[in-house]
Amino acid sequence: MARFGLGLRSKVIVLSCFLFVLPWLGYEYVWEMEKYLRKGQEKTLVGTTRALATALHERPALFENASQFTDKVEKGRDLYAYSIDNAIRLDGELGDWQPYQELMWQYHGQYLSTPNPEHDNADLSFRHMVGKYGNYLYAVFAVRDDTVRYRPKNALGVSRNDHLKIAIKTPQGELTNYIVATREDGWVNAFELPSLQPYTQIQGYFRRTAQGYNIELRMPLNMLGNKLGFAISDWDDGPQQRHLMATSNVHDANRLGTVLLPSPEIKRIIKGMGHSGSRIWVVDKHHRVLAQSGTIQHADGVWASSLQENEQQGAWQRFEERFLHPLYYKILTRPPSDFLDTLHDVAALEGSHIANALKGKPASNWRLTPDNKAVILSAAYPIWGDDQVLGAVIAEETTNGVRTLRNKALEKLFNVILAVMFIGTITLFFFASRISSRIRRLRDSAEQAIDEQGRVRGTLTLSKDSDEIGDLSRSFANIVNRLGGYTHYLENMSSRLSHELRTPVAVVRSSLENLQMIATEPQQQKYLTRAQEGVNRLNKLITTMSEATRLEQSISTAKKEHYDLQQVVHGCMQGYQFAYPQAHFDINISDAAIPVEGSADFLAQLLDKLINNALEFAYEGSAIAVSLERQAQHAVLKVSNQGPALPADIGEHIFDSMVSVREQDKQQQPHLGLGLYVARLIADYHQAQIKAENLADGSGVVFSLTIKIIQD
């Protein structure tokens, strides 16, 4: 038994642990794979930047414009011409500038040429940016001015009114100034200083607004050098009539702000890399962007593009997409494409990896997007020229490709887990079903081998299986065989004893009878009488011992017949009233005939045993109640008496052989506990049910026999 329990439990535990360890190992493997993929992505991205930097090495002409100034780049003072997607319509409405609102720089009191702590931005401030499209530089000014002063119609000068001043350092290194002043809203041209001659190459539009006015300008790129500045001059009535707010000092060429135009040559070089799955930047040594290609939303790396190429939609993929993925993605997360990108169009790039690259050391950096939806990998590689760092190439990718690969791997892992769990469940189900069926067969065989009374009625078939259940079956068969032999010995012992004891008892009895005839002394007669009583008692015990055996043999050969139970019980009760005149019987017998199948003689013996039992246990002076009534398809015979209650733990064992609840010191007649055993044998012969119960009030015991009625 111990070997069986331990072996089976060990198998189940080992198999269960294997099923649990398998998905955990797969899950850990996928996460480790993602770490290595990220490292591989980082190495690949650094390789991409190195390849691009190699194409830009030793080409200082590409960085000539950017290298002409060495001062630190200052936002607002130094201008960056953003690449514009479409030509700007000069109408003063600023509608074409709407996509670039976030790129406009706000100029306020800090940019006044003469500092004024009491300056109010409502009096003068403006938003400004420059952009490049084709061969033109576009500029926009959204000016906030509480009093707009136009150029007088008859005035010869152009500077004593609100105007825009432009300072340009030409490619030849000369500083030129222009003024844009208008008499009314509409198309405007610039005036060249100091000649005040109209300069038609600078064109624009002036439009009055509720807060002030808007100016849009366009000028050819070929007139620009590397320095540019703008100033808004505001003329008001009062003691301090003129306010000048400028992007830089427009009167000093050395203090003029720089302007950087994206390099078309560099952009052509990196344009082909826009299809590599990366966003590419090229910056100069001042972190200013010289060229940019690609968008970060589509920069998933080479993994995502190769994965999309290999995707095929079959029946299984459609099933997986429809039914399994909604379940999987309660745990997994899909890589987002709508994350926030703050570097989509900037003039300068910052970061530790860029700083290292500009020092001559390749570097990479991981960062989260501001909305925490995506992780961006950025790698930077220096661009060398004449043993100096001219700039750096920066490539950026999201981890969406790696995350997609990870999700695909986890999807396949989950599919394998589901398959393993399904197959494992089916296997365990059949394994458990086979074990349970074998155990049930063993249980049924054991129950059939021993009847309800504990007698061995058959043998167990020896199993040839070599496992624990087979071992258990053979152990049970061995136990049942040994128990059967012992039970057979006990069953035959009473008949053998009764047979063997009858001869010596007869000899003793005859000897006592002869002694009684020749004994003359009263004292001798006394002892002989006591001896004779003992022999009679012993003879009665021998008769009782053989009674059950004879009854079993009679039952095995007796044929069943139909008889009226009511007549048998009624006749027996009349005989008991004559046989036990001192006893009181309370009889309630149905008048209707109750046909049953069996043996009337056997049933009379059963009733004898119940009446004798009730008389022996009944309190003195109490009545023995006997009732017979018909209930639907059955008849119920009850015999009850007032007396000691049955023990709580006796149960159905009161009908077993050699079981008695009589107290030994109060027994007047010899008893072996076979009376109720005989009653049960007769009840089984009639296929009836007999049971003993305490009365509801605990005052005595009732025996009831339920027997099936034969339908006419």
XYZ file of C-alpha atoms in Angstrom:
712
model
C 0.000 0.000 0.000
C 2.799 2.413 0.895
C 4.694 1.638 -2.305
C 1.547 2.231 -4.335
C 0.779 5.621 -2.770
C 4.349 6.918 -2.950
C 4.999 5.731 -6.516
C 1.793 7.117 -8.003
C 2.093 10.393 -6.129
C 5.707 10.776 -7.257
C 4.734 10.278 -10.900
C 1.974 12.872 -10.687
C 4.216 15.380 -8.885
C 7.072 14.947 -11.364
C 4.747 15.313 -14.356
C 3.014 18.341 -12.841
C 6.337 20.023 -12.047
C 7.486 19.416 -15.620
C 4.353 21.044 -17.024
C 4.837 24.079 -14.765
C 8.566 24.436 -15.379
C 8.228 24.303 -19.167
C 6.340 27.617 -19.663
C 8.502 29.350 -17.057
C 11.687 28.302 -18.843
C 10.242 29.421 -22.181
C 9.172 32.770 -20.750
C 12.601 33.390 -19.223
C 14.252 32.381 -22.496
C 12.179 34.899 -24.465
C 13.104 37.711 -22.069
C 16.779 36.812 -22.318
C 16.399 36.736 -26.091
C 14.942 40.271 -25.999
C 17.959 41.494 -24.019
C 20.322 40.067 -26.621
C 18.198 41.479 -29.441
C 18.431 44.926 -27.863
C 22.187 44.562 -27.609
C 22.247 43.456 -31.231
C 20.073 46.400 -32.222
C 22.451 48.740 -30.385
C 25.494 47.288 -32.171
C 23.707 47.402 -35.518
C 22.680 51.021 -35.030
C 26.235 52.021 -34.091
C 27.358 50.238 -37.277
C 24.813 52.256 -39.272
C 26.136 55.524 -37.912
C 29.709 54.427 -38.602
C 28.834 53.610 -42.218
C 27.228 57.025 -42.691
C 30.071 58.792 -40.934
C 32.504 56.996 -43.238
C 30.698 58.539 -46.214
C 31.139 61.996 -44.636
C 34.740 61.666 -43.421
C 37.331 64.076 -44.836
C 34.731 66.246 -46.579
C 35.146 69.576 -44.746
C 33.393 71.483 -47.507
C 30.110 70.019 -46.349
C 30.668 71.612 -42.933
C 32.250 74.842 -44.113
C 29.238 76.992 -43.344
C 28.783 75.449 -39.915
C 32.468 75.703 -38.975
C 32.839 79.428 -39.687
C 31.513 80.375 -36.267
C 33.029 79.104 -33.066
C 30.907 80.728 -30.406
C 28.397 78.737 -28.455
C 25.046 78.489 -30.224
C 22.395 80.570 -28.472
C 18.708 79.827 -29.016
C 16.877 82.840 -30.421
C 20.068 84.701 -31.324
C 21.360 82.081 -33.734
C 18.765 81.152 -36.307
C 18.058 77.803 -37.874
C 16.268 77.548 -41.191
C 13.898 74.604 -40.868
C 13.027 72.642 -43.973
C 9.483 73.542 -45.042
C 7.348 70.986 -46.824
C 5.582 73.471 -49.149
C 6.060 76.964 -50.459
C 4.584 79.640 -48.174
C 1.776 81.762 -49.585
C 2.600 85.377 -48.616
C -0.750 86.680 -47.363
C -0.129 87.562 -43.708
C -2.645 84.937 -42.525
C 0.039 82.559 -41.154
C -2.073 79.553 -42.160
C 0.865 77.871 -43.905
C 2.922 78.251 -40.720
C 0.397 76.373 -38.590
C 2.322 73.027 -38.603
C 5.384 74.891 -37.319
C 3.799 76.850 -34.458
C 5.839 74.941 -31.860
C 9.071 75.889 -33.633
C 8.480 79.644 -33.420
C 10.644 81.393 -30.840
C 9.095 83.934 -28.483
C 10.899 87.287 -28.250
C 10.046 89.547 -25.296
C 11.623 92.195 -23.022
C 14.877 90.241 -22.699
C 15.602 90.964 -26.362
C 15.246 94.763 -26.129
C 18.318 96.629 -27.364
C 17.939 98.985 -24.391
C 16.963 97.031 -21.244
C 13.748 98.217 -19.614
C 12.564 96.401 -16.421
C 9.123 98.018 -16.739
C 8.591 96.737 -20.268
C 5.160 95.263 -20.981
C 5.002 92.446 -23.535
C 1.643 93.773 -24.679
C 3.449 96.907 -25.827
C 5.982 94.962 -27.915
C 6.827 91.255 -28.393
C 6.827 88.861 -31.318
C 7.104 85.226 -32.404
C 9.499 84.387 -35.234
C 11.058 81.600 -37.248
C 12.801 81.132 -40.591
C 12.403 78.243 -42.992
C 13.901 76.993 -46.220
C 12.023 75.789 -49.263
C 13.625 75.494 -52.679
C 16.009 78.388 -53.267
C 14.248 80.762 -50.871
C 14.422 81.605 -47.209
C 11.047 82.396 -45.639
C 10.599 84.388 -42.438
C 7.527 85.094 -40.357
C 6.885 87.643 -37.597
C 3.740 87.606 -35.452
C 4.125 90.966 -33.689
C 2.195 92.010 -30.623
C 1.961 95.834 -30.528
C -0.660 97.930 -28.731
C -0.118 100.865 -31.134
C 0.722 100.263 -34.785
C 2.294 103.247 -36.493
C 2.352 103.133 -40.296
C 4.798 104.997 -42.495
C 3.338 108.438 -43.341
C 2.327 108.818 -46.973
C 4.268 112.020 -47.593
C 7.314 111.153 -45.459
C 10.614 110.719 -47.201
C 12.156 108.646 -44.392
C 11.238 105.078 -43.532
C 12.639 104.746 -39.993
C 10.393 106.976 -37.811
C 7.536 104.518 -37.813
C 7.025 100.827 -37.016
C 9.278 98.792 -39.257
C 11.324 95.592 -39.602
C 15.098 95.829 -39.966
C 17.076 93.054 -41.638
C 20.855 92.633 -41.230
C 22.624 90.195 -43.547
C 26.263 89.215 -43.843
C 26.698 88.339 -47.518
C 28.750 85.405 -48.825
C 31.428 88.019 -49.632
C 31.610 88.987 -45.929
C 29.869 92.387 -46.272
C 27.181 93.594 -43.832
C 24.002 94.871 -45.558
C 20.866 96.279 -43.947
C 17.294 96.430 -45.197
C 14.095 97.958 -43.826
C 10.518 96.818 -44.375
C 8.077 99.708 -43.735
C 4.607 100.120 -45.175
C 1.943 102.761 -45.448
C -0.896 100.185 -45.360
C -1.687 96.486 -45.247
C -0.702 94.500 -48.275
C 2.296 93.562 -50.397
C 5.609 95.005 -49.253
C 9.216 95.204 -50.468
C 12.381 96.017 -48.579
C 14.415 99.246 -48.775
C 18.180 98.929 -48.909
C 20.075 101.059 -46.421
C 21.412 103.651 -46.535
C 20.272 104.440 -50.091
C 16.588 103.650 -49.345
C 16.342 102.157 -52.791
C 13.590 99.483 -53.117
C 15.043 95.961 -53.028
C 12.555 93.780 -54.887
C 14.273 90.461 -54.180
C 12.996 90.699 -50.607
C 9.242 90.369 -50.882
C 6.563 90.083 -48.247
C 3.132 90.856 -46.914
C 1.984 93.074 -44.021
C -1.366 92.404 -42.288
C -2.830 94.225 -39.290
C -4.233 91.972 -36.505
C -6.190 92.527 -33.302
C -2.985 92.204 -31.235
C -0.652 93.975 -33.628
C 0.437 92.825 -37.098
C 1.944 89.903 -39.065
C 4.797 90.065 -41.575
C 5.735 87.272 -43.993
C 8.948 87.575 -46.046
C 10.773 85.698 -48.768
C 14.391 86.237 -49.902
C 16.787 84.307 -52.161
C 19.247 81.979 -50.434
C 22.131 83.161 -52.605
C 22.146 86.574 -50.888
C 22.776 85.025 -47.492
C 26.062 84.303 -45.835
C 26.284 82.646 -42.455
C 24.983 85.532 -40.343
C 21.517 87.032 -40.161
C 19.533 89.170 -37.770
C 16.124 90.847 -37.517
C 14.873 93.746 -35.416
C 11.349 95.084 -34.843
C 11.286 98.836 -34.306
C 8.253 100.161 -32.444
C 7.459 103.907 -32.469
C 4.990 105.230 -29.933
C 3.926 108.658 -28.709
C 5.596 109.706 -25.463
C 8.927 110.593 -23.925
C 10.518 107.300 -24.992
C 9.237 107.023 -28.527
C 11.357 104.186 -29.939
C 11.648 100.542 -28.769
C 13.912 98.113 -30.591
C 13.555 94.371 -30.066
C 16.031 92.270 -32.081
C 17.115 88.676 -32.550
C 20.719 89.910 -32.298
C 22.724 93.132 -32.592
C 21.911 94.210 -36.132
C 24.444 97.152 -36.013
C 27.589 95.072 -35.387
C 28.615 92.360 -37.854
C 30.658 90.581 -35.192
C 27.684 90.352 -32.824
C 25.191 89.402 -35.478
C 23.499 86.051 -34.985
C 24.330 83.118 -37.180
C 21.987 81.366 -39.541
C 22.349 77.734 -40.413
C 20.766 76.252 -43.493
C 20.282 72.474 -43.721
C 22.887 71.101 -46.085
C 21.271 69.746 -49.279
C 24.399 67.755 -50.099
C 24.433 66.002 -46.720
C 20.711 65.384 -46.967
C 21.184 63.695 -50.337
C 23.845 61.446 -48.808
C 21.692 60.329 -45.891
C 18.408 60.259 -47.818
C 19.026 56.687 -48.903
C 19.298 55.665 -45.278
C 15.729 56.744 -44.734
C 14.711 53.290 -45.944
C 16.912 51.513 -43.390
C 14.314 51.674 -40.650
C 16.145 54.436 -38.771
C 15.836 58.185 -38.325
C 19.128 59.851 -39.268
C 20.515 63.178 -38.072
C 23.752 64.942 -38.955
C 24.871 67.678 -36.563
C 27.827 70.018 -36.577
C 30.231 70.461 -33.702
C 27.810 72.975 -32.129
C 25.005 70.351 -31.989
C 23.107 72.139 -34.782
C 21.198 69.933 -37.197
C 22.605 70.006 -40.721
C 20.344 67.304 -42.204
C 17.644 64.902 -41.146
C 15.998 61.887 -42.792
C 13.212 59.521 -41.802
C 10.604 59.589 -39.025
C 10.838 57.904 -35.666
C 7.302 56.443 -35.972
C 8.571 54.208 -38.790
C 12.037 53.622 -37.316
C 11.454 50.086 -36.039
C 14.775 48.669 -37.211
C 15.507 45.846 -39.618
C 13.723 43.253 -37.430
C 10.253 44.695 -37.946
C 10.664 45.074 -41.719
C 11.926 41.499 -42.138
C 9.090 40.249 -39.947
C 6.485 42.009 -42.072
C 7.931 40.531 -45.230
C 7.634 36.973 -43.871
C 4.109 37.322 -42.515
C 1.539 35.092 -44.207
C -2.118 34.903 -43.332
C -3.246 31.295 -43.281
C -6.175 29.606 -41.586
C -4.217 29.104 -38.375
C -3.035 32.733 -38.355
C -6.629 33.934 -38.772
C -7.783 31.675 -35.937
C -4.915 32.860 -33.769
C -5.624 36.524 -34.560
C -9.324 36.185 -33.810
C -9.407 33.964 -30.745
C -5.952 33.659 -29.158
C -4.482 37.143 -29.513
C -7.255 38.841 -27.466
C -6.297 36.454 -24.675
C -2.536 36.830 -25.100
C -2.615 40.623 -25.234
C -4.246 40.859 -21.852
C -0.675 40.111 -20.699
C 1.403 41.419 -23.617
C 1.448 44.987 -24.933
C 1.461 45.961 -28.569
C 4.173 48.438 -29.618
C 2.445 51.833 -30.012
C 2.764 53.963 -33.109
C 1.138 57.087 -31.641
C 3.803 57.915 -29.072
C 4.912 61.501 -28.473
C 8.073 62.610 -30.302
C 9.599 65.889 -29.101
C 12.493 65.759 -31.613
C 10.496 65.585 -34.817
C 11.868 68.929 -36.024
C 14.528 70.635 -33.935
C 17.411 72.966 -34.627
C 19.873 71.366 -32.222
C 20.293 68.013 -30.551
C 21.582 67.400 -27.058
C 22.531 64.264 -25.178
C 25.456 62.557 -23.515
C 25.942 60.238 -26.504
C 26.137 63.237 -28.883
C 28.576 65.006 -26.569
C 30.780 61.902 -26.517
C 30.594 61.570 -30.308
C 31.664 65.205 -30.725
C 34.639 64.345 -28.514
C 35.541 61.538 -30.899
C 33.989 58.578 -29.055
C 31.060 56.560 -30.482
C 28.240 56.234 -27.966
C 24.627 55.180 -27.634
C 21.772 56.078 -25.376
C 18.342 54.668 -24.413
C 15.501 56.980 -23.526
C 11.777 56.859 -22.903
C 9.407 59.061 -24.844
C 7.685 61.748 -22.718
C 4.446 59.733 -22.666
C 6.335 56.550 -21.582
C 4.865 54.598 -24.489
C 8.038 53.796 -26.401
C 11.772 53.307 -25.857
C 14.098 55.030 -28.327
C 17.655 53.909 -28.981
C 19.993 56.625 -30.217
C 23.556 56.035 -31.444
C 26.100 58.708 -32.404
C 29.370 58.431 -34.346
C 31.903 61.228 -34.966
C 32.665 62.667 -38.394
C 36.350 63.342 -38.857
C 38.186 65.806 -41.105
C 41.832 66.854 -40.856
C 42.072 64.993 -37.531
C 39.295 67.129 -36.127
C 35.694 66.289 -35.320
C 33.510 68.122 -37.824
C 30.218 66.804 -36.526
C 28.373 63.604 -35.736
C 25.914 61.200 -37.289
C 22.996 60.223 -35.043
C 20.695 57.317 -35.827
C 17.562 56.618 -33.830
C 15.261 53.613 -33.673
C 12.476 52.506 -31.410
C 12.426 49.088 -29.789
C 9.083 48.393 -31.450
C 10.710 45.931 -33.824
C 12.321 44.025 -30.978
C 9.096 44.161 -28.988
C 7.205 42.842 -31.989
C 9.683 39.986 -32.293
C 9.354 39.339 -28.577
C 5.568 39.306 -28.850
C 5.766 36.891 -31.789
C 8.075 34.637 -29.793
C 5.758 34.787 -26.777
C 2.768 34.087 -29.004
C 4.489 30.957 -30.298
C 5.486 30.081 -26.732
C 1.901 30.484 -25.563
C 0.755 28.335 -28.480
C 3.240 25.647 -27.461
C 2.161 25.962 -23.822
C -1.495 25.604 -24.800
C -0.657 22.598 -26.965
C 1.444 21.023 -24.211
C -1.214 21.748 -21.605
C -3.905 20.346 -23.876
C -1.914 17.219 -24.726
C -0.789 16.923 -21.101
C -4.352 17.289 -19.879
C -5.597 14.654 -22.308
C -2.690 12.383 -21.377
C -3.278 12.895 -17.672
C -7.000 12.366 -18.218
C -6.446 9.022 -19.917
C -3.719 8.137 -17.441
C -5.988 8.991 -14.494
C -8.957 7.278 -16.174
C -6.944 4.093 -16.669
C -5.717 4.165 -13.089
C -9.189 4.933 -11.706
C -10.790 2.202 -13.847
C -8.247 -0.341 -12.614
C -8.810 0.792 -9.035
C -12.588 0.556 -9.525
C -12.236 -2.963 -10.932
C -10.086 -3.897 -7.961
C -12.662 -2.366 -5.611
C -15.543 -4.191 -7.303
C -13.650 -7.484 -7.190
C -12.923 -6.987 -3.492
C -16.547 -6.111 -2.752
C -17.809 -9.112 -4.698
C -15.352 -11.419 -2.938
C -16.712 -10.495 0.521
C -20.428 -10.093 1.180
C -22.098 -7.647 3.538
C -21.723 -10.075 6.446
C -17.986 -10.358 5.884
C -18.054 -13.881 4.458
C -15.684 -14.630 1.597
C -17.718 -15.563 -1.461
C -15.078 -15.639 -4.146
C -11.450 -14.974 -5.010
C -9.600 -12.112 -6.668
C -7.979 -12.602 -10.055
C -4.214 -12.204 -9.917
C -3.034 -9.237 -12.023
C -0.001 -9.631 -14.288
C 0.748 -5.873 -14.368
C 4.123 -4.943 -12.923
C 3.163 -1.541 -11.555
C 1.961 -0.556 -8.085
C -1.710 -1.286 -8.795
C -0.817 -4.769 -10.038
C 1.214 -5.290 -6.869
C -1.743 -4.080 -4.809
C -4.102 -6.421 -6.681
C -1.869 -9.416 -5.987
C -1.613 -8.403 -2.328
C -5.411 -8.150 -2.090
C -5.823 -11.537 -3.796
C -3.399 -13.111 -1.348
C -5.201 -11.535 1.611
C -8.635 -12.626 0.347
C -7.416 -16.182 -0.242
C -5.986 -16.435 3.255
C -9.081 -14.788 4.738
C -11.283 -17.193 2.774
C -9.484 -20.185 4.187
C -9.761 -18.881 7.708
C -13.446 -17.963 7.234
C -14.187 -21.432 5.861
C -12.523 -22.923 8.915
C -14.640 -20.763 11.244
C -17.866 -21.529 9.382
C -17.305 -25.283 9.618
C -15.982 -25.235 13.147
C -19.459 -25.166 14.777
C -20.751 -28.146 12.790
C -17.524 -30.089 13.433
C -17.628 -29.261 17.109
C -21.295 -30.209 17.382
C -20.607 -33.483 15.550
C -17.584 -34.346 17.651
C -19.193 -33.347 20.954
C -22.432 -35.301 20.550
C -20.846 -38.741 21.234
C -19.052 -37.787 24.482
C -22.131 -35.851 25.615
C -24.290 -38.947 24.953
C -21.833 -41.109 26.927
C -21.860 -38.649 29.833
C -25.641 -38.441 29.760
C -26.113 -42.251 29.769
C -23.567 -42.585 32.554
C -25.358 -40.009 34.652
C -28.674 -41.723 34.080
C -27.184 -45.065 35.264
C -25.676 -43.388 38.315
C -29.015 -41.822 39.191
C -30.609 -45.279 39.193
C -28.053 -46.763 41.623
C -27.412 -43.703 43.799
C -29.244 -43.837 47.112
C -27.786 -40.927 49.057
C -29.603 -37.564 48.817
C -26.291 -35.779 48.521
C -25.364 -37.949 45.543
C -28.696 -37.243 43.878
C -28.129 -33.542 44.284
C -24.794 -33.611 42.426
C -26.097 -35.935 39.771
C -29.028 -33.627 39.119
C -26.691 -30.645 38.701
C -24.481 -32.639 36.367
C -27.487 -33.674 34.360
C -28.541 -30.024 34.007
C -25.085 -29.145 32.768
C -25.171 -31.911 30.189
C -28.583 -30.746 29.000
C -27.302 -27.223 28.663
C -24.257 -28.390 26.751
C -26.517 -30.436 24.486
C -28.626 -27.378 23.801
C -25.539 -25.390 22.860
C -24.489 -28.144 20.447
C -27.954 -28.110 18.901
C -27.848 -24.318 18.521
C -24.399 -24.450 16.913
C -25.591 -26.851 14.252
C -28.887 -25.060 13.680
C -27.421 -22.236 11.613
C -25.412 -24.645 9.489
C -28.438 -26.834 8.858
C -30.527 -23.770 8.001
C -27.948 -22.555 5.471
C -27.921 -25.972 3.860
C -31.728 -26.081 3.838
C -31.967 -22.608 2.311
C -29.527 -23.518 -0.443
C -31.761 -26.441 -1.534
C -35.218 -25.041 -0.661
C -37.619 -24.016 -3.406
C -39.638 -20.845 -3.048
C -43.429 -20.933 -3.050
C -46.235 -18.447 -2.729
C -47.954 -18.117 0.635
C -50.075 -15.641 2.592
C -47.891 -13.767 5.072
C -50.939 -12.572 6.996
C -52.080 -16.145 7.746
C -48.592 -17.270 8.815
C -48.116 -14.349 11.222
C -51.670 -14.678 12.566
C -51.234 -18.443 13.226
C -47.840 -17.967 14.860
C -49.158 -15.271 17.189
C -51.978 -17.575 18.351
C -49.346 -20.217 19.201
C -47.170 -17.676 21.085
C -50.135 -16.663 23.220
C -50.541 -20.299 24.323
C -46.818 -20.929 24.659
C -46.125 -17.809 26.708
C -49.241 -17.308 28.839
C -47.346 -14.998 31.231
C -46.430 -12.607 28.359
C -48.638 -9.792 27.062
C -48.847 -9.248 23.285
C -50.188 -6.112 21.586
C -51.176 -7.429 18.128
C -52.087 -5.278 15.109
C -52.302 -7.489 12.007
C -53.890 -6.425 8.720
C -56.990 -8.395 7.707
C -56.130 -8.329 4.007
C -54.187 -11.152 2.419
C -50.494 -10.422 1.800
C -49.111 -12.804 -0.839
C -45.325 -13.213 -0.749
C -42.779 -15.609 -2.205
C -40.504 -17.767 -0.069
C -40.994 -20.418 2.620
C -43.679 -20.198 5.313
C -41.673 -22.484 7.599
C -38.581 -20.325 7.345
C -40.640 -17.176 8.004
C -42.158 -18.830 11.089
C -38.600 -19.535 12.310
C -37.686 -15.868 11.717
C -40.696 -14.766 13.756
C -39.729 -17.227 16.513
C -36.310 -15.634 16.778
C -37.727 -12.103 16.923
C -40.351 -13.036 19.568
C -37.792 -14.903 21.678
C -35.426 -11.968 21.456
C -38.200 -9.502 22.440
C -39.298 -11.682 25.409
C -35.755 -11.977 26.728
C -35.086 -8.223 26.625
C -38.556 -6.894 27.552
C -39.070 -5.287 30.937
C -41.237 -7.314 33.282
C -44.901 -6.528 32.801
C -44.376 -4.701 29.465
C -46.172 -5.715 26.255
C -44.623 -7.111 23.081
C -46.056 -5.149 20.127
C -46.468 -7.043 16.851
C -47.819 -5.321 13.730
C -48.209 -6.286 10.080
C -49.358 -3.738 7.547
C -49.340 -3.337 3.804
C -47.552 -0.323 2.318
C -47.847 0.056 -1.470
C -45.770 -2.770 -2.990
C -44.311 -3.956 0.316
C -45.448 -5.438 3.630
C -43.837 -4.346 6.905
C -43.701 -6.688 9.926
C -42.609 -5.035 13.180
C -41.813 -6.570 16.578
C -41.019 -4.118 19.396
C -40.487 -4.362 23.113
C -39.884 -2.063 26.045
C -36.375 -2.673 27.297
C -32.699 -1.754 27.057
C -31.708 0.226 23.950
C -29.244 -1.056 21.405
C -25.644 0.142 21.706
C -24.895 3.120 19.467
C -22.074 1.340 17.644
C -23.773 -2.011 17.017
C -25.396 -1.016 13.715
C -26.083 -3.884 11.320
C -23.571 -6.100 13.147
C -26.327 -7.238 15.508
C -27.352 -9.678 12.742
C -23.834 -11.117 12.409
C -22.884 -14.569 13.630
C -21.727 -14.933 17.253
C -22.858 -11.390 18.158
C -24.857 -10.837 21.338
C -25.651 -7.796 23.463
C -26.802 -9.800 26.474
C -25.017 -9.275 29.763
C -23.224 -12.493 30.706
C -24.162 -12.408 34.391
C -27.887 -12.140 33.580
C -28.117 -14.972 31.071
C -30.349 -17.832 32.183
C -30.073 -19.822 28.955
C -27.015 -20.573 26.860
C -26.623 -18.156 23.900
C -24.100 -18.036 21.073
C -25.528 -14.975 19.284
C -26.949 -17.037 16.405
C -30.655 -16.207 16.730
C -30.668 -12.911 14.850
C -28.072 -14.325 12.448
C -30.605 -17.028 11.535
C -33.268 -14.283 11.151
C -31.067 -12.453 8.671
C -30.404 -15.607 6.671
C -34.154 -16.152 6.329
C -34.686 -12.435 5.391
C -32.008 -12.737 2.688
C -33.705 -15.869 1.384
C -36.943 -13.857 1.007
C -35.018 -10.928 -0.543
C -36.372 -8.842 2.301
C -34.753 -6.157 4.426
C -34.465 -6.587 8.199
C -33.198 -3.920 10.565
C -33.106 -3.127 14.277
C -33.634 0.365 15.669
C -34.208 2.013 19.003
C -37.683 3.444 19.538
C -37.949 7.172 18.992
C -38.399 7.832 22.722
C -35.525 5.472 23.641
C -37.807 3.189 25.685
C -37.017 0.029 23.748
C -36.137 -1.636 20.449
C -38.111 -2.371 17.283
C -37.218 -4.997 14.650
C -38.804 -4.484 11.242
C -38.959 -6.773 8.213
C -39.820 -5.248 4.827
C -40.794 -7.843 2.227
C -42.017 -7.419 -1.349
C -45.654 -8.332 -2.102
C -46.405 -10.530 -5.113
C -48.812 -8.888 -7.546
C -51.840 -10.986 -8.487
